[in-house]
mmCIF file of C-alpha atoms in Angstrom:
data_model
loop_
_atom_site.group_PDB
_atom_site.id
_atom_site.type_symbol
_atom_site.label_atom_id
_atom_site.label_comp_id
_atom_site.label_asym_id
_atom_site.label_seq_id
_atom_site.Cartn_x
_atom_site.Cartn_y
_atom_site.Cartn_z
ATOM 1 C CA MET A 1 -107.843 61.422 -3.801
ATOM 2 C CA PHE A 2 -107.943 63.326 -0.512
ATOM 3 C CA SER A 3 -110.884 65.120 -0.377
ATOM 4 C CA ASP A 4 -112.681 63.703 2.701
ATOM 5 C CA PHE A 5 -110.506 65.428 5.216
ATOM 6 C CA LYS A 6 -113.132 65.746 7.913
ATOM 7 C CA MET A 7 -113.230 61.672 8.442
ATOM 8 C CA GLY A 8 -109.470 61.648 7.727
ATOM 9 C CA SER A 9 -109.499 63.809 10.418
ATOM 10 C CA ALA A 10 -111.715 62.326 12.665
ATOM 11 C CA LEU A 11 -110.228 59.061 12.727
ATOM 12 C CA ALA A 12 -107.002 60.689 12.941
ATOM 13 C CA LEU A 13 -108.044 62.299 15.932
ATOM 14 C CA PHE A 14 -109.330 58.713 17.510
ATOM 15 C CA GLN A 15 -105.944 56.743 16.639
ATOM 16 C CA GLY A 16 -104.035 59.697 18.741
ATOM 17 C CA ILE A 17 -106.201 59.802 21.935
ATOM 18 C CA PHE A 18 -105.608 55.800 22.411
ATOM 19 C CA SER A 19 -102.234 55.758 21.484
ATOM 20 C CA LEU A 20 -101.775 58.706 23.744
ATOM 21 C CA LEU A 21 -103.221 57.201 26.339
ATOM 22 C CA PHE A 22 -101.324 53.881 26.039
ATOM 23 C CA MET A 23 -98.372 55.614 25.629
ATOM 24 C CA TYR A 24 -98.740 57.454 29.354
ATOM 25 C CA VAL A 25 -99.563 54.378 30.733
ATOM 26 C CA TYR A 26 -96.295 52.709 29.115
ATOM 27 C CA LEU A 27 -94.714 55.819 30.836
ATOM 28 C CA TRP A 28 -96.197 55.407 33.833
ATOM 29 C CA SER A 29 -95.281 52.438 34.990
ATOM 30 C CA GLY A 30 -91.685 52.198 33.338
ATOM 31 C CA ASN A 31 -91.540 55.105 36.291
ATOM 32 C CA LEU A 32 -92.965 52.494 38.934
ATOM 33 C CA ILE A 33 -90.469 50.395 38.085
ATOM 34 C CA LYS A 34 -87.713 52.467 38.312
ATOM 35 C CA LYS A 35 -88.570 54.139 41.865
ATOM 36 C CA GLY A 36 -89.240 50.253 42.844
ATOM 37 C CA THR A 37 -92.935 50.341 43.576
ATOM 38 C CA LEU A 38 -93.242 47.471 41.227
ATOM 39 C CA LYS A 39 -90.377 44.927 40.826
ATOM 40 C CA ARG A 40 -88.783 43.155 37.642
ATOM 41 C CA GLY A 41 -89.067 38.994 38.097
ATOM 42 C CA ILE A 42 -84.992 37.718 37.606
ATOM 43 C CA ALA A 43 -85.672 34.088 36.395
ATOM 44 C CA LYS A 44 -82.750 32.133 37.258
ATOM 45 C CA LYS A 45 -81.159 30.954 34.347
ATOM 46 C CA LYS A 46 -81.253 27.559 33.356
ATOM 47 C CA ASN A 47 -78.900 24.370 31.050
ATOM 48 C CA ILE A 48 -81.646 24.768 27.949
ATOM 49 C CA VAL A 49 -79.761 21.168 26.901
ATOM 50 C CA LYS A 50 -80.922 19.573 30.008
ATOM 51 C CA ASN A 51 -84.388 21.078 30.738
ATOM 52 C CA LYS A 52 -86.701 19.827 27.416
ATOM 53 C CA THR A 53 -89.317 21.866 27.746
ATOM 54 C CA THR A 54 -86.792 24.539 27.600
ATOM 55 C CA LEU A 55 -85.363 23.786 24.524
ATOM 56 C CA SER A 56 -88.558 22.553 22.869
ATOM 57 C CA LEU A 57 -89.139 26.209 23.587
ATOM 58 C CA SER A 58 -85.856 27.603 22.183
ATOM 59 C CA LEU A 59 -86.122 25.178 19.231
ATOM 60 C CA ALA A 60 -89.416 26.584 18.112
ATOM 61 C CA TYR A 61 -88.378 29.893 18.160
ATOM 62 C CA LEU A 62 -85.890 29.018 16.512
ATOM 63 C CA ILE A 63 -87.849 28.019 13.147
ATOM 64 C CA PHE A 64 -90.581 30.618 13.631
ATOM 65 C CA VAL A 65 -87.462 33.629 13.178
ATOM 66 C CA VAL A 66 -85.862 31.491 10.257
ATOM 67 C CA THR A 67 -88.845 30.614 8.638
ATOM 68 C CA LEU A 68 -90.776 34.341 8.742
ATOM 69 C CA ILE A 69 -87.475 36.726 9.104
ATOM 70 C CA ILE A 70 -84.035 35.511 7.995
ATOM 71 C CA ALA A 71 -85.528 33.058 4.540
ATOM 72 C CA PRO A 72 -87.447 36.198 3.388
ATOM 73 C CA ILE A 73 -84.193 38.198 3.817
ATOM 74 C CA THR A 74 -82.307 35.682 2.371
ATOM 75 C CA VAL A 75 -84.632 35.100 -0.792
ATOM 76 C CA ILE A 76 -83.966 38.769 -1.404
ATOM 77 C CA PHE A 77 -80.261 38.408 -1.053
ATOM 78 C CA ILE A 78 -80.369 35.495 -3.691
ATOM 79 C CA SER A 79 -83.027 36.778 -6.042
ATOM 80 C CA ALA A 80 -81.455 40.297 -6.272
ATOM 81 C CA PHE A 81 -78.213 38.485 -7.953
ATOM 82 C CA ARG A 82 -80.823 35.958 -10.455
ATOM 83 C CA ASN A 83 -82.295 36.971 -14.035
ATOM 84 C CA PRO A 84 -85.903 36.626 -13.123
ATOM 85 C CA LEU A 85 -86.243 34.708 -16.714
ATOM 86 C CA THR A 86 -83.441 32.941 -16.557
ATOM 87 C CA GLY A 87 -82.239 32.192 -13.209
ATOM 88 C CA ALA A 88 -79.006 32.319 -13.919
ATOM 89 C CA PHE A 89 -76.653 34.879 -11.897
ATOM 90 C CA THR A 90 -76.485 38.061 -12.925
ATOM 91 C CA LEU A 91 -75.403 42.124 -11.647
ATOM 92 C CA SER A 92 -77.909 43.028 -14.427
ATOM 93 C CA ASN A 93 -80.466 44.552 -11.295
ATOM 94 C CA PHE A 94 -77.909 46.226 -9.025
ATOM 95 C CA ALA A 95 -76.542 47.451 -12.361
ATOM 96 C CA GLY A 96 -80.058 48.406 -13.559
ATOM 97 C CA LEU A 97 -80.206 51.273 -9.868
ATOM 98 C CA MET A 98 -77.043 52.204 -10.984
ATOM 99 C CA SER A 99 -78.460 53.143 -14.574
ATOM 100 C CA SER A 100 -78.251 56.744 -16.094
ATOM 101 C CA LYS A 101 -81.286 56.276 -17.941
ATOM 102 C CA TYR A 102 -84.357 57.956 -17.631
ATOM 103 C CA ASN A 103 -86.859 55.097 -15.464
ATOM 104 C CA TYR A 104 -90.865 54.868 -16.289
ATOM 105 C CA ILE A 105 -91.895 53.210 -13.751
ATOM 106 C CA THR A 106 -89.777 55.551 -11.059
ATOM 107 C CA GLY A 107 -90.437 58.396 -13.339
ATOM 108 C CA VAL A 108 -86.440 59.419 -12.487
ATOM 109 C CA LEU A 109 -82.930 58.056 -12.779
ATOM 110 C CA PRO A 110 -82.486 55.282 -10.787
ATOM 111 C CA ILE A 111 -79.047 56.911 -9.298
ATOM 112 C CA HIS A 112 -81.402 60.042 -8.529
ATOM 113 C CA VAL A 113 -83.507 57.556 -6.222
ATOM 114 C CA ILE A 114 -80.857 56.782 -4.132
ATOM 115 C CA GLY A 115 -79.330 59.761 -3.439
ATOM 116 C CA ASN A 116 -82.430 61.139 -2.153
ATOM 117 C CA SER A 117 -82.681 58.645 -0.054
ATOM 118 C CA LEU A 118 -79.575 59.411 1.171
ATOM 119 C CA ILE A 119 -80.139 63.165 1.315
ATOM 120 C CA PHE A 120 -83.387 62.895 2.936
ATOM 121 C CA ALA A 121 -82.170 59.906 5.477
ATOM 122 C CA GLY A 122 -78.901 63.075 6.338
ATOM 123 C CA ILE A 123 -81.107 66.168 6.514
ATOM 124 C CA THR A 124 -83.703 63.829 8.693
ATOM 125 C CA VAL A 125 -80.116 62.781 11.211
ATOM 126 C CA ILE A 126 -79.523 66.704 11.747
ATOM 127 C CA PHE A 127 -83.245 67.548 12.277
ATOM 128 C CA SER A 128 -83.950 64.565 14.680
ATOM 129 C CA ILE A 129 -80.816 65.238 16.973
ATOM 130 C CA ILE A 130 -81.003 69.001 16.352
ATOM 131 C CA PHE A 131 -84.915 68.760 18.036
ATOM 132 C CA ALA A 132 -83.984 65.657 20.171
ATOM 133 C CA LEU A 133 -81.336 67.410 22.177
ATOM 134 C CA LEU A 134 -83.712 70.949 23.222
ATOM 135 C CA ILE A 135 -86.486 68.523 24.593
ATOM 136 C CA ALA A 136 -84.152 65.620 25.792
ATOM 137 C CA TYR A 137 -82.026 69.038 27.816
ATOM 138 C CA GLY A 138 -85.987 70.076 28.974
ATOM 139 C CA LEU A 139 -87.477 67.165 30.292
ATOM 140 C CA ARG A 140 -84.220 66.658 32.541
ATOM 141 C CA GLY A 141 -84.698 65.828 36.156
ATOM 142 C CA ARG A 142 -88.547 65.741 37.757
ATOM 143 C CA PHE A 143 -91.229 67.782 37.518
ATOM 144 C CA ILE A 144 -95.323 67.832 37.720
ATOM 145 C CA GLY A 145 -96.454 66.839 34.039
ATOM 146 C CA LYS A 146 -93.047 65.190 33.175
ATOM 147 C CA ASN A 147 -94.463 62.234 31.533
ATOM 148 C CA ILE A 148 -97.533 63.862 29.679
ATOM 149 C CA LEU A 149 -95.132 66.112 27.965
ATOM 150 C CA LEU A 150 -93.263 63.143 27.289
ATOM 151 C CA ALA A 151 -95.769 60.854 25.972
ATOM 152 C CA LEU A 152 -96.792 63.658 23.187
ATOM 153 C CA PHE A 153 -92.934 64.017 22.231
ATOM 154 C CA MET A 154 -93.573 59.612 22.075
ATOM 155 C CA LEU A 155 -96.896 59.832 20.084
ATOM 156 C CA PRO A 156 -95.756 59.305 16.454
ATOM 157 C CA LEU A 157 -93.862 56.228 17.770
ATOM 158 C CA ALA A 158 -97.748 55.180 18.566
ATOM 159 C CA ILE A 159 -99.834 56.291 15.391
ATOM 160 C CA SER A 160 -99.744 55.500 11.845
ATOM 161 C CA PRO A 161 -97.315 57.719 9.495
ATOM 162 C CA ILE A 162 -99.522 57.963 6.995
ATOM 163 C CA THR A 163 -101.412 59.833 9.674
ATOM 164 C CA ILE A 164 -98.439 62.080 10.057
ATOM 165 C CA ALA A 165 -98.899 63.227 6.465
ATOM 166 C CA LEU A 166 -102.692 63.890 6.803
ATOM 167 C CA SER A 167 -101.922 66.508 9.194
ATOM 168 C CA TYR A 168 -99.516 67.908 6.826
ATOM 169 C CA ILE A 169 -101.804 68.405 4.017
ATOM 170 C CA ILE A 170 -104.208 69.760 5.909
ATOM 171 C CA SER A 171 -102.099 71.843 7.772
ATOM 172 C CA PHE A 172 -100.202 72.998 4.368
ATOM 173 C CA GLN A 173 -102.737 73.072 1.779
ATOM 174 C CA GLY A 174 -103.026 76.302 1.797
ATOM 175 C CA HIS A 175 -99.037 76.638 1.109
ATOM 176 C CA PRO A 176 -98.024 74.529 -1.519
ATOM 177 C CA ALA A 177 -95.121 75.851 -2.296
ATOM 178 C CA LEU A 178 -93.381 74.002 1.220
ATOM 179 C CA LEU A 179 -96.367 71.544 0.806
ATOM 180 C CA ASN A 180 -95.086 70.460 -2.922
ATOM 181 C CA SER A 181 -91.397 70.959 -1.798
ATOM 182 C CA TRP A 182 -88.478 68.652 -1.263
ATOM 183 C CA ILE A 183 -87.532 69.531 2.188
ATOM 184 C CA ILE A 184 -91.252 68.257 3.536
ATOM 185 C CA ILE A 185 -90.227 64.908 3.401
ATOM 186 C CA PRO A 186 -87.172 64.875 6.273
ATOM 187 C CA ILE A 187 -89.682 67.137 7.991
ATOM 188 C CA ALA A 188 -91.976 64.152 8.007
ATOM 189 C CA HIS A 189 -89.371 60.952 8.872
ATOM 190 C CA THR A 190 -87.892 63.813 11.354
ATOM 191 C CA LEU A 191 -91.578 63.357 13.349
ATOM 192 C CA ILE A 192 -91.307 59.287 12.897
ATOM 193 C CA ALA A 193 -87.298 59.315 14.144
ATOM 194 C CA LEU A 194 -88.119 61.957 16.626
ATOM 195 C CA PRO A 195 -88.922 59.367 19.424
ATOM 196 C CA PHE A 196 -86.529 57.139 18.845
ATOM 197 C CA THR A 197 -83.668 59.650 18.907
ATOM 198 C CA VAL A 198 -84.826 61.588 22.552
ATOM 199 C CA ARG A 199 -85.622 57.685 24.242
ATOM 200 C CA ALA A 200 -82.038 57.267 22.988
ATOM 201 C CA LEU A 201 -80.422 60.721 24.356
ATOM 202 C CA LEU A 202 -82.834 61.537 27.124
ATOM 203 C CA PRO A 203 -81.676 58.472 29.724
ATOM 204 C CA MET A 204 -77.752 59.070 29.580
ATOM 205 C CA ILE A 205 -78.030 62.950 29.044
ATOM 206 C CA GLU A 206 -80.241 62.614 32.575
ATOM 207 C CA THR A 207 -77.448 60.604 34.444
ATOM 208 C CA THR A 208 -74.646 62.517 33.240
ATOM 209 C CA SER A 209 -73.397 64.324 36.343
ATOM 210 C CA VAL A 210 -73.242 68.564 35.606
ATOM 211 C CA SER A 211 -70.129 68.787 38.066
ATOM 212 C CA TYR A 212 -68.332 68.562 34.700
ATOM 213 C CA VAL A 213 -69.835 71.671 33.263
ATOM 214 C CA PHE A 214 -70.137 73.213 36.389
ATOM 215 C CA VAL A 215 -65.668 72.870 36.617
ATOM 216 C CA ALA A 216 -65.199 73.613 32.537
ATOM 217 C CA GLU A 217 -67.745 77.049 33.602
ATOM 218 C CA SER A 218 -65.567 77.329 36.815
ATOM 219 C CA LEU A 219 -62.490 77.430 34.253
ATOM 220 C CA GLY A 220 -63.674 80.300 32.440
ATOM 221 C CA MET A 221 -65.495 78.706 29.409
ATOM 222 C CA SER A 222 -69.474 79.721 28.437
ATOM 223 C CA ARG A 223 -71.995 77.752 28.768
ATOM 224 C CA LEU A 224 -72.149 77.636 25.318
ATOM 225 C CA LYS A 225 -68.541 76.351 24.466
ATOM 226 C CA ALA A 226 -69.163 74.108 26.837
ATOM 227 C CA PHE A 227 -72.381 72.207 26.217
ATOM 228 C CA PHE A 228 -70.509 71.610 22.284
ATOM 229 C CA SER A 229 -66.907 70.547 24.578
ATOM 230 C CA VAL A 230 -68.204 68.761 27.465
ATOM 231 C CA ASP A 231 -71.787 68.159 27.136
ATOM 232 C CA LEU A 232 -71.455 66.368 23.810
ATOM 233 C CA ASN A 233 -68.512 64.318 24.844
ATOM 234 C CA LEU A 234 -69.988 62.761 27.678
ATOM 235 C CA ILE A 235 -73.241 61.405 25.496
ATOM 236 C CA ARG A 236 -71.460 60.740 22.620
ATOM 237 C CA PRO A 237 -72.204 57.150 22.430
ATOM 238 C CA ALA A 238 -76.262 58.239 22.582
ATOM 239 C CA LEU A 239 -75.536 61.072 19.917
ATOM 240 C CA ILE A 240 -73.847 58.340 17.999
ATOM 241 C CA ALA A 241 -77.213 56.035 18.393
ATOM 242 C CA ALA A 242 -79.619 58.275 17.797
ATOM 243 C CA ALA A 243 -78.146 58.872 14.603
ATOM 244 C CA VAL A 244 -78.244 55.946 13.462
ATOM 245 C CA PHE A 245 -81.852 55.333 14.285
ATOM 246 C CA SER A 246 -82.809 57.904 12.390
ATOM 247 C CA PHE A 247 -81.127 57.373 10.025
ATOM 248 C CA ALA A 248 -82.247 54.278 9.293
ATOM 249 C CA ILE A 249 -85.688 54.617 9.606
ATOM 250 C CA SER A 250 -85.126 57.699 6.966
ATOM 251 C CA MET A 251 -84.094 55.298 4.645
ATOM 252 C CA GLY A 252 -86.708 52.622 5.199
ATOM 253 C CA GLU A 253 -89.599 54.564 5.514
ATOM 254 C CA PHE A 254 -93.074 54.867 3.092
ATOM 255 C CA GLY A 255 -96.504 55.289 4.893
ATOM 256 C CA ALA A 256 -95.215 59.242 5.199
ATOM 257 C CA ALA A 257 -93.191 59.378 1.796
ATOM 258 C CA TYR A 258 -95.658 57.900 -0.068
ATOM 259 C CA MET A 259 -98.733 60.256 0.575
ATOM 260 C CA LEU A 260 -96.116 63.163 0.445
ATOM 261 C CA TYR A 261 -93.878 62.709 -2.594
ATOM 262 C CA LYS A 262 -93.713 64.065 -6.381
ATOM 263 C CA PRO A 263 -92.299 61.826 -8.831
ATOM 264 C CA PHE A 264 -88.210 63.942 -8.819
ATOM 265 C CA PHE A 265 -88.165 63.219 -4.814
ATOM 266 C CA THR A 266 -89.425 59.333 -4.831
ATOM 267 C CA THR A 267 -87.347 57.338 -2.266
ATOM 268 C CA MET A 268 -86.198 53.717 -2.225
ATOM 269 C CA PRO A 269 -89.050 52.271 -0.268
ATOM 270 C CA ILE A 270 -91.429 53.859 -2.344
ATOM 271 C CA ALA A 271 -89.199 52.730 -5.535
ATOM 272 C CA LEU A 272 -88.875 49.777 -4.195
ATOM 273 C CA PHE A 273 -93.136 49.660 -3.847
ATOM 274 C CA ARG A 274 -93.463 50.646 -7.444
ATOM 275 C CA PHE A 275 -90.514 47.941 -9.310
ATOM 276 C CA LEU A 276 -93.045 45.249 -7.733
ATOM 277 C CA SER A 277 -96.155 46.844 -8.859
ATOM 278 C CA GLY A 278 -94.937 47.016 -12.251
ATOM 279 C CA ARG A 279 -93.422 43.048 -11.827
ATOM 280 C CA HIS A 280 -89.602 43.628 -12.089
ATOM 281 C CA PHE A 281 -88.809 41.277 -9.522
ATOM 282 C CA GLY A 282 -85.309 41.700 -9.957
ATOM 283 C CA ILE A 283 -84.333 45.062 -9.732
ATOM 284 C CA ALA A 284 -86.908 45.583 -6.814
ATOM 285 C CA SER A 285 -85.015 42.482 -4.894
ATOM 286 C CA ALA A 286 -81.327 44.271 -5.504
ATOM 287 C CA MET A 287 -83.711 47.968 -3.915
ATOM 288 C CA GLY A 288 -84.629 45.368 -1.100
ATOM 289 C CA ALA A 289 -81.277 44.522 -0.839
ATOM 290 C CA LEU A 290 -79.385 47.557 0.045
ATOM 291 C CA LEU A 291 -82.518 48.497 2.422
ATOM 292 C CA VAL A 292 -81.097 45.453 4.289
ATOM 293 C CA LEU A 293 -78.225 46.483 3.921
ATOM 294 C CA ALA A 294 -78.074 49.665 5.093
ATOM 295 C CA SER A 295 -80.493 48.719 8.196
ATOM 296 C CA LEU A 296 -78.251 46.140 9.233
ATOM 297 C CA VAL A 297 -75.140 47.640 9.506
ATOM 298 C CA ALA A 298 -77.465 50.206 11.436
ATOM 299 C CA PHE A 299 -78.701 47.920 13.868
ATOM 300 C CA ILE A 300 -74.814 46.441 14.270
ATOM 301 C CA LEU A 301 -73.645 49.516 14.941
ATOM 302 C CA ILE A 302 -76.322 49.708 17.700
ATOM 303 C CA ASP A 303 -75.970 46.798 19.298
ATOM 304 C CA LYS A 304 -72.420 47.460 19.499
ATOM 305 C CA LEU A 305 -73.785 50.994 21.753
ATOM 306 C CA LYS A 306 -76.279 49.585 23.729
ATOM 307 C CA LYS A 307 -74.341 48.715 26.511
ATOM 308 C CA GLU A 308 -73.543 52.759 26.891
ATOM 309 C CA VAL A 309 -76.858 53.643 25.567
ATOM 310 C CA PRO A 310 -80.530 52.836 27.366
ATOM 311 C CA ILE A 311 -82.171 52.230 24.403
ATOM 312 C CA ILE A 312 -86.218 52.472 24.647
#
């Protein structure tokens, strides 16, 4: 299945180069706006009802959103509570997800699938927060080459998760114990979530005054104690946003996990795919509804924090 590594690596290399180039341009243009070299145009607020053109465009946009986003999600929830054969209301689809019986489609107990996703997401949160804090503090301030380093850390945002999985398969093919271990999935999810966590933390860390830390150290605190007592409290909203981002990304990630998983490490998106492949639409809808709920809760939390945290 993964025999042609040379061709795959060549395609991944081209993808990485172009993605890195565009990411650098994005960061460079963002810095120009911050410095005032480029000016953002601020449009005057218009009364939507009085302006027919604006009203028409707003209605068209609303129809577009309802048709392509809200309606499909609503159908998932409706299907989750319907019997696929009779169309009657039922909770059996959700009961199937909580079953303690072996499922031949997923190769593991359905309840274990949910547990796998929650465990992997929790580990991803821990890993991504630790690495994002190290990166954000390392990139604090201005120095030559900062945009290049930041573009490298943003690279997973622009390349395919399958490319990331391929890099692990090639790198660790000589270490089957690691490649076949469960830990490889949260490691991949951490790399995928890292751009979001770094971009959530970096602006707040850069704008946080170091005078609070100096005061804490002058009162006898060690730098490590000041970090946990002062720094983390000052950037708490950004930490929460970064954690929520990484949790939601891990819960919904499919491409890299599908390339790296073993049956016992099946995640919710993989199980959803397998249920759909087996034409078990009811239980697939129930699984999809749980994933949508997890993402919805996550982004409601992010929305509440957006005034305090400048996110991407």
